[in-house]
mmCIF file of C-alpha atoms in Angstrom:
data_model
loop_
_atom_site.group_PDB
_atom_site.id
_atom_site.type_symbol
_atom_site.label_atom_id
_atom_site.label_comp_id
_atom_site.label_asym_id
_atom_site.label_seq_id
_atom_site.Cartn_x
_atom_site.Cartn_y
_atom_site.Cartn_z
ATOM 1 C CA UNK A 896 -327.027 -156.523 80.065
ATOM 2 C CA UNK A 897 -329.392 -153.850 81.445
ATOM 3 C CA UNK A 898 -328.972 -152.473 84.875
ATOM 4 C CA UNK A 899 -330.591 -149.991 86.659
ATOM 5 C CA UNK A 900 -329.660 -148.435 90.006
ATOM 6 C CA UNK A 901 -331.680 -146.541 91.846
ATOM 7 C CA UNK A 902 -329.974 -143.717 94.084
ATOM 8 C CA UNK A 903 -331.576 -140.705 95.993
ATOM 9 C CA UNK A 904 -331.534 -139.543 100.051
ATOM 10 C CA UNK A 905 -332.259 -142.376 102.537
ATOM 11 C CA UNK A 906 -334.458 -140.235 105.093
ATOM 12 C CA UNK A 907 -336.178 -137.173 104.302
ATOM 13 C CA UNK A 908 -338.921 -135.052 106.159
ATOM 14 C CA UNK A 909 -342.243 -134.311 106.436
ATOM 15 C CA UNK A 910 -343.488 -131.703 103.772
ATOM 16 C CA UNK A 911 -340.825 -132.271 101.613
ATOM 17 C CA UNK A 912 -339.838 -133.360 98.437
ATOM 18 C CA UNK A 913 -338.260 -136.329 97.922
ATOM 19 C CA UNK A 914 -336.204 -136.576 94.798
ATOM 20 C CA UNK A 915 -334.811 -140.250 93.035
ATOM 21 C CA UNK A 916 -332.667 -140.619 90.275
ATOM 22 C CA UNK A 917 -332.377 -144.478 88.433
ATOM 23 C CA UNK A 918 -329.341 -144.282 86.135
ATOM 24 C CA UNK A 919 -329.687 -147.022 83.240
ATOM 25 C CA UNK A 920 -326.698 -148.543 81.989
ATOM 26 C CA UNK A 921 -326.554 -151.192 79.206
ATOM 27 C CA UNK A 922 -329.609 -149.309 76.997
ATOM 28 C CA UNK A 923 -330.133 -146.065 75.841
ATOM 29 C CA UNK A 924 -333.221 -143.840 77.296
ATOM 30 C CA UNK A 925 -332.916 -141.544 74.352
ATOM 31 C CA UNK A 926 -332.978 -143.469 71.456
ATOM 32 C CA UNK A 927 -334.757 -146.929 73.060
ATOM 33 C CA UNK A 928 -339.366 -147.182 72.917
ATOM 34 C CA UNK A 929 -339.468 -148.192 76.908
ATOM 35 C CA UNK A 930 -341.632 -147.104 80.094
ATOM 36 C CA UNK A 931 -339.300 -146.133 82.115
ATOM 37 C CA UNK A 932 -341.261 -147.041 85.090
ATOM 38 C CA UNK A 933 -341.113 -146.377 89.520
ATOM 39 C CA UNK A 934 -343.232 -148.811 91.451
ATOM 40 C CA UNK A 935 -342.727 -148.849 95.750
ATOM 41 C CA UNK A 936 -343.167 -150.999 98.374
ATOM 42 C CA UNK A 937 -344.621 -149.653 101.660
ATOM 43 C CA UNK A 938 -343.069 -151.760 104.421
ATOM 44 C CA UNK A 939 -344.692 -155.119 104.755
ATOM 45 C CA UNK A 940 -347.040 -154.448 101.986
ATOM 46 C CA UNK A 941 -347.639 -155.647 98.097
ATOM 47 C CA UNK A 942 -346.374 -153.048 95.095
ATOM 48 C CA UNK A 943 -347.251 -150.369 94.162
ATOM 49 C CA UNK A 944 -346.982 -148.782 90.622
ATOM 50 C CA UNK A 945 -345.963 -144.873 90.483
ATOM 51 C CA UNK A 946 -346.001 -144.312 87.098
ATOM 52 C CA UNK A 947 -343.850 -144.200 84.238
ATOM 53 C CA UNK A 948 -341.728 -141.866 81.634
ATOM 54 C CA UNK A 949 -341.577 -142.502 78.211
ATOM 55 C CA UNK A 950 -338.428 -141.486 76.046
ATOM 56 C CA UNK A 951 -340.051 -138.697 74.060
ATOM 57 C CA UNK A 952 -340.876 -136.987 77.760
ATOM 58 C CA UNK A 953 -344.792 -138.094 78.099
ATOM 59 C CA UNK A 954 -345.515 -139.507 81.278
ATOM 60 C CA UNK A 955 -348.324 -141.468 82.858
ATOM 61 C CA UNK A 956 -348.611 -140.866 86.747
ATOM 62 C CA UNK A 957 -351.006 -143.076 89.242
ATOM 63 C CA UNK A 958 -353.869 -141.144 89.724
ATOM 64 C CA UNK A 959 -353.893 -141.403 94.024
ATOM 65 C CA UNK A 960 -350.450 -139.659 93.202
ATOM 66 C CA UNK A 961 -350.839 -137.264 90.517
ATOM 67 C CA UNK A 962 -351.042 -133.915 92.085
ATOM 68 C CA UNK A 963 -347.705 -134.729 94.030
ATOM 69 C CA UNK A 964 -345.575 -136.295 91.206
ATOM 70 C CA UNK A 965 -343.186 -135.205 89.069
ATOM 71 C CA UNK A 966 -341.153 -137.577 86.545
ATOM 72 C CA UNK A 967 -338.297 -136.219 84.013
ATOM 73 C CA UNK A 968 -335.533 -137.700 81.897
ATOM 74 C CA UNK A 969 -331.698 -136.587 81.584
ATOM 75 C CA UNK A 970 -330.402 -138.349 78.000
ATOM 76 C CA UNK A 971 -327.179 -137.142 78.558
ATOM 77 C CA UNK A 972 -326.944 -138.805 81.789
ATOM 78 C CA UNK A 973 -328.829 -141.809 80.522
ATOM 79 C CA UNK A 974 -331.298 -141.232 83.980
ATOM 80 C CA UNK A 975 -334.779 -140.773 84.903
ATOM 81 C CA UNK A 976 -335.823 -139.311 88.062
ATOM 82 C CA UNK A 977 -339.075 -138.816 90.090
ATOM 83 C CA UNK A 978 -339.804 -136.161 92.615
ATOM 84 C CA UNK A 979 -342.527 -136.547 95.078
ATOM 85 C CA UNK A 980 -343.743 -133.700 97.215
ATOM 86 C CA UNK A 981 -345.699 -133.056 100.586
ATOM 87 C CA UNK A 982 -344.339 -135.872 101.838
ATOM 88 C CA UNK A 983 -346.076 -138.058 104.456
ATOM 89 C CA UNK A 984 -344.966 -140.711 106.911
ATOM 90 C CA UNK A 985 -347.323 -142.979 104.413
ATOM 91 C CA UNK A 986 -344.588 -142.517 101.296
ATOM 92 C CA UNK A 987 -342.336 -144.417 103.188
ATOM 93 C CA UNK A 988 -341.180 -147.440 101.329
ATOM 94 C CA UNK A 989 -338.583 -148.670 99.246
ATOM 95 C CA UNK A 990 -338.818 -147.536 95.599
ATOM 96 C CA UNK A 991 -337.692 -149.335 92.757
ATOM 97 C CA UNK A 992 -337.256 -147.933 89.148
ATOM 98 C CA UNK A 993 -337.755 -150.841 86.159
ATOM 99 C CA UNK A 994 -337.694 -150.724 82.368
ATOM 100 C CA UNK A 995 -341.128 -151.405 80.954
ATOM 101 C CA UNK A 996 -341.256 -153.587 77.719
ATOM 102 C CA UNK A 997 -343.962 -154.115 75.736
ATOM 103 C CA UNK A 998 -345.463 -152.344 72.341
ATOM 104 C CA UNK A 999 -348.350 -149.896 73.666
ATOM 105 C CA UNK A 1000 -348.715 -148.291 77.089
ATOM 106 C CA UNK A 1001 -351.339 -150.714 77.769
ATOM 107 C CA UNK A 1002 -349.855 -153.314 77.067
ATOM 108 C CA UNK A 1003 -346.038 -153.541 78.905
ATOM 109 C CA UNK A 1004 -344.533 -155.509 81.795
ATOM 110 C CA UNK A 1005 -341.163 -154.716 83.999
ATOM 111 C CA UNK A 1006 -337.657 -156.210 83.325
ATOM 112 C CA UNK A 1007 -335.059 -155.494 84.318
ATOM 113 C CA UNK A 1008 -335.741 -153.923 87.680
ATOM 114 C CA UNK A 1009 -333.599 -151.830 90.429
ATOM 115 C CA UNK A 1010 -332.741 -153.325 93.589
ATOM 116 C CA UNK A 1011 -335.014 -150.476 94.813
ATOM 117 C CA UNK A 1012 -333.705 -147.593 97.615
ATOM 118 C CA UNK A 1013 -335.409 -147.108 100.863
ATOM 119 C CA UNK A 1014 -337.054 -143.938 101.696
ATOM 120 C CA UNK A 1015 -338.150 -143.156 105.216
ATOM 121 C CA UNK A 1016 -340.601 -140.499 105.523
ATOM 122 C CA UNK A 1017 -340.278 -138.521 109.009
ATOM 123 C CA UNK A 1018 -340.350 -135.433 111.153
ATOM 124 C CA UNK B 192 -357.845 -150.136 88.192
ATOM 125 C CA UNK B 193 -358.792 -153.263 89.387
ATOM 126 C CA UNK B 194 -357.767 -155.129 92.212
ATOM 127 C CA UNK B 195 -355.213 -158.916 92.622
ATOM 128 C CA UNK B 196 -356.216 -160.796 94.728
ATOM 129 C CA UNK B 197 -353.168 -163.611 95.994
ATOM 130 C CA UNK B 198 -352.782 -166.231 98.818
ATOM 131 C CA UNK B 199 -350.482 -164.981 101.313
ATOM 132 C CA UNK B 200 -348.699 -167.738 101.279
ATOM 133 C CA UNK B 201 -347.816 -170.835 99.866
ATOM 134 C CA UNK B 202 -345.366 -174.261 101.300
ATOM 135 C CA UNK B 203 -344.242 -177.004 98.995
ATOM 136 C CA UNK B 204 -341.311 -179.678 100.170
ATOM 137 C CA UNK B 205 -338.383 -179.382 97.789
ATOM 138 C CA UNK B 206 -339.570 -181.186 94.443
ATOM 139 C CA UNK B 207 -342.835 -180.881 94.840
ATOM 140 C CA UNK B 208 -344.993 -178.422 92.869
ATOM 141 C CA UNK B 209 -346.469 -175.190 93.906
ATOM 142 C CA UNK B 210 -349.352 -173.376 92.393
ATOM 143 C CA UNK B 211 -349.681 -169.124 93.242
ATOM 144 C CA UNK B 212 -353.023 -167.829 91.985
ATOM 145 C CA UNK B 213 -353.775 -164.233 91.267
ATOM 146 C CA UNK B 214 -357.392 -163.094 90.634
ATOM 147 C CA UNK B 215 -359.323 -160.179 89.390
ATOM 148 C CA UNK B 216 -361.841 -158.925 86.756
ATOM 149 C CA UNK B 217 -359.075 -157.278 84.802
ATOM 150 C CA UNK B 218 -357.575 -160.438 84.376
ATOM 151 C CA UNK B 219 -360.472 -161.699 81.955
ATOM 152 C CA UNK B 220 -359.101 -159.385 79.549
ATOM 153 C CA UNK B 221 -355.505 -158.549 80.129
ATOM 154 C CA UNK B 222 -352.608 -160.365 80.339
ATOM 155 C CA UNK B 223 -350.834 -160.906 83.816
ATOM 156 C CA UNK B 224 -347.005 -161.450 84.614
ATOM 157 C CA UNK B 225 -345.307 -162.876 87.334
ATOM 158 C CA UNK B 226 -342.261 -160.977 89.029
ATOM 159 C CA UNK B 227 -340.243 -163.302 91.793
ATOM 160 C CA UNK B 228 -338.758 -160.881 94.044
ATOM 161 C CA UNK B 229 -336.302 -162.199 96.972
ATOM 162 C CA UNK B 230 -335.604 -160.239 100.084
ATOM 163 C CA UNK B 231 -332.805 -157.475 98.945
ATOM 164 C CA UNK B 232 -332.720 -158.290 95.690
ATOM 165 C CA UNK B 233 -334.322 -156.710 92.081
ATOM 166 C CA UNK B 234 -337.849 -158.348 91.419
ATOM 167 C CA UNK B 235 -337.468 -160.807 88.528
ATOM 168 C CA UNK B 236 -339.947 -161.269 85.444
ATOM 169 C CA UNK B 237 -340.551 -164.938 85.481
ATOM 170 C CA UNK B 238 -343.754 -165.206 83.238
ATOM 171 C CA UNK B 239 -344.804 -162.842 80.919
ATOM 172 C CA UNK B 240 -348.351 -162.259 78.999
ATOM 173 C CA UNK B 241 -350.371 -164.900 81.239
ATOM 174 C CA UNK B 242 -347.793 -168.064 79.992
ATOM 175 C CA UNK B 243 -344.464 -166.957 78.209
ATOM 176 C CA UNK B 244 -340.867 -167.780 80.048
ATOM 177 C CA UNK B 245 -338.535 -165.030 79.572
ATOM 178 C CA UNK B 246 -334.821 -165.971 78.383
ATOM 179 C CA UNK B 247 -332.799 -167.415 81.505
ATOM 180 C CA UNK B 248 -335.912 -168.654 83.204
ATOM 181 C CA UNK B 249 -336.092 -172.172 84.165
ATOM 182 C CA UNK B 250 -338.509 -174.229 82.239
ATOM 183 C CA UNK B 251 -340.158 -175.516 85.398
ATOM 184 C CA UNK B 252 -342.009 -171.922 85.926
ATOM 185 C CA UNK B 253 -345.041 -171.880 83.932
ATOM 186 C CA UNK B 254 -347.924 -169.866 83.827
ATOM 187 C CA UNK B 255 -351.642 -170.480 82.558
ATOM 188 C CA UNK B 256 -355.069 -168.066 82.581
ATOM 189 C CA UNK B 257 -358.679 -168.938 82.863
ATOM 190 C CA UNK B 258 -361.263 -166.271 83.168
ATOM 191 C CA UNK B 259 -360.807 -164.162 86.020
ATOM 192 C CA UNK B 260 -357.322 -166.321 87.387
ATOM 193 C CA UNK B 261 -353.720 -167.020 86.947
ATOM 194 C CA UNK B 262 -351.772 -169.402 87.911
ATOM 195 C CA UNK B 263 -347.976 -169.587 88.584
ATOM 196 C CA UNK B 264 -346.913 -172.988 88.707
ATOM 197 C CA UNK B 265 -343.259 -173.778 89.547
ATOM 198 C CA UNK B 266 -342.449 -177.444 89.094
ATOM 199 C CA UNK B 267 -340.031 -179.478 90.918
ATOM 200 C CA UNK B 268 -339.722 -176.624 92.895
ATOM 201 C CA UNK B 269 -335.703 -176.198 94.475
ATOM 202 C CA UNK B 270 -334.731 -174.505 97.546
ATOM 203 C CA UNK B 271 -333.703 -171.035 95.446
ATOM 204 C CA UNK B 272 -337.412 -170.853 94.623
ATOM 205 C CA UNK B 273 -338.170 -169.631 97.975
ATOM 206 C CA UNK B 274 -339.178 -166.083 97.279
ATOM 207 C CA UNK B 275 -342.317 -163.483 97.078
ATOM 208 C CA UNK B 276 -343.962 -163.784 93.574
ATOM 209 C CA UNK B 277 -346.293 -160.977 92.421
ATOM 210 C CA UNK B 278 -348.864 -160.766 89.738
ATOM 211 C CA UNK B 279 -348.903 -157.921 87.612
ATOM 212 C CA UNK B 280 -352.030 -156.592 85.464
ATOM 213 C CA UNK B 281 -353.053 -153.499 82.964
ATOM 214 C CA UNK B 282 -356.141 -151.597 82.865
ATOM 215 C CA UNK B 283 -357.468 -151.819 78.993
ATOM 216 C CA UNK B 284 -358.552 -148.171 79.375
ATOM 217 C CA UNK B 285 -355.793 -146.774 80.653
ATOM 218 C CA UNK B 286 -351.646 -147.486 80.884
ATOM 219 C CA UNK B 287 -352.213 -147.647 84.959
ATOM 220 C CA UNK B 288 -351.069 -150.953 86.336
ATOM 221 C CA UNK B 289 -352.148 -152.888 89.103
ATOM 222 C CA UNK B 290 -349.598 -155.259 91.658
ATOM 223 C CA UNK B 291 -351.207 -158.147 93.428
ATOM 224 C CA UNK B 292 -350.526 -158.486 97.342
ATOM 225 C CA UNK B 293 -347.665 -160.603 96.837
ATOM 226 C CA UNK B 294 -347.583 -164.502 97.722
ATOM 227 C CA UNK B 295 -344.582 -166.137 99.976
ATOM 228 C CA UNK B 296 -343.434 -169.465 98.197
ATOM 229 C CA UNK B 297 -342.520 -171.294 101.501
ATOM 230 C CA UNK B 298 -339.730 -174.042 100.691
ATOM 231 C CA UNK B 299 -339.621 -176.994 103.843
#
């Protein structure tokens, strides 16, 4: 069974960089063909999808969040992280990481999923 | 990328069945999927490319497409269906993807 756990700082401030780590257990990053994926929820509000890495190290990033983002893979830890920088209060949310399944990188959907990590966003 | 569009929300009685409906132009030529997400918990693929049940799922979520909408349908819906379900969509041009608003599947 695939699990993913997302871990990373709870609060962070203004300016900085936030940095998340999902460690995947059950599946291989290395040697599996997934979109390893991030997707938040701002507080009260619908998803949002961050963007993805794939195993060979290409990435895909949302384009409202390109400049800021940063995605990389550790095989030896079996983890992928993000880091986001110039933080604003408006990256608060809770961010979930998710395996993305499907044959092309247009065509994939999300299981399993993290139980997703809050990140509050402050001065 | 395109825009969902969902109900906010949605109330059935237990047994009844409830319908969630996502729209959008993307939808007319991608497929959607249907994530049930419950307060503190990991969203949960129920329905994947517009009407396929992933393994575990319970046969009474289904999902169909015409045009521009999809519809979730949960059948005989039980108290543990009470959740937020989201629609999910792909751009054809790109591998962006696009989350609906979310719609809260009220149990009485």
């Amino acid at each position: 069974q695939v699990q993913l756990i997302e871990s990373g700082p709870g609060l962070v401030k203004t300016s900085q960089t936030l940095s998340l780590t999902c460690s995947v257990s059950g599946d291989s990053i290395k040697t599996s063909t997934y979109y390893w994926t991030w997707i938040r929820q701002h507080p009260g509000k619908g998803l949002e999808w961050i963007g993805y890495i794939y195993s060979s190290g290409d990435t895909y990033y949302n384009p409202s969040l390109k400049s800021r983002l940063a995605m990389s893979v550790d095989t030896s830890k079996n983890q992928f992280s993000l880091n986001l920088s110039s933080l604003t209060a408006a990256d608060t949310a809770v961010y979930y990481c998710a395996r993305g399944v499907g044959p092309t990188m247009e065509l994939h959907w999300f299981d399993p999923w993290g139980q997703g990590t809050l990140v509050s966003v402050s001065s | 990328s395109d825009e969902l569009t969902q109900a906010t929300s949605v109330s059935v009685s237990p047994g009844q069945t409830a319908r969630i409906s996502c729209s959008g132009t993307t939808l007319a030529s991608q497929y959607a999927y249907w994530y049930q997400h419950k307060s503190g918990q990991a969203p949960v693929l129920v329905i994947y490319k517009d009407s396929e049940r992933p393994s575990g799922i319970p046969e009474r979520f289904s999902g169909t497409s015409s045009g521009t909408t999809v519809t979730l349908t949960i059948s005989g819906v039980q108290a543990e269906d009470e959740a937020d379900y989201y629609c999910q969509s792909g751009d054809k041009n790109s591998p962006q993807k696009v989350f609906g608003g979310g719609t809260k599947l009220t149990v009485l």
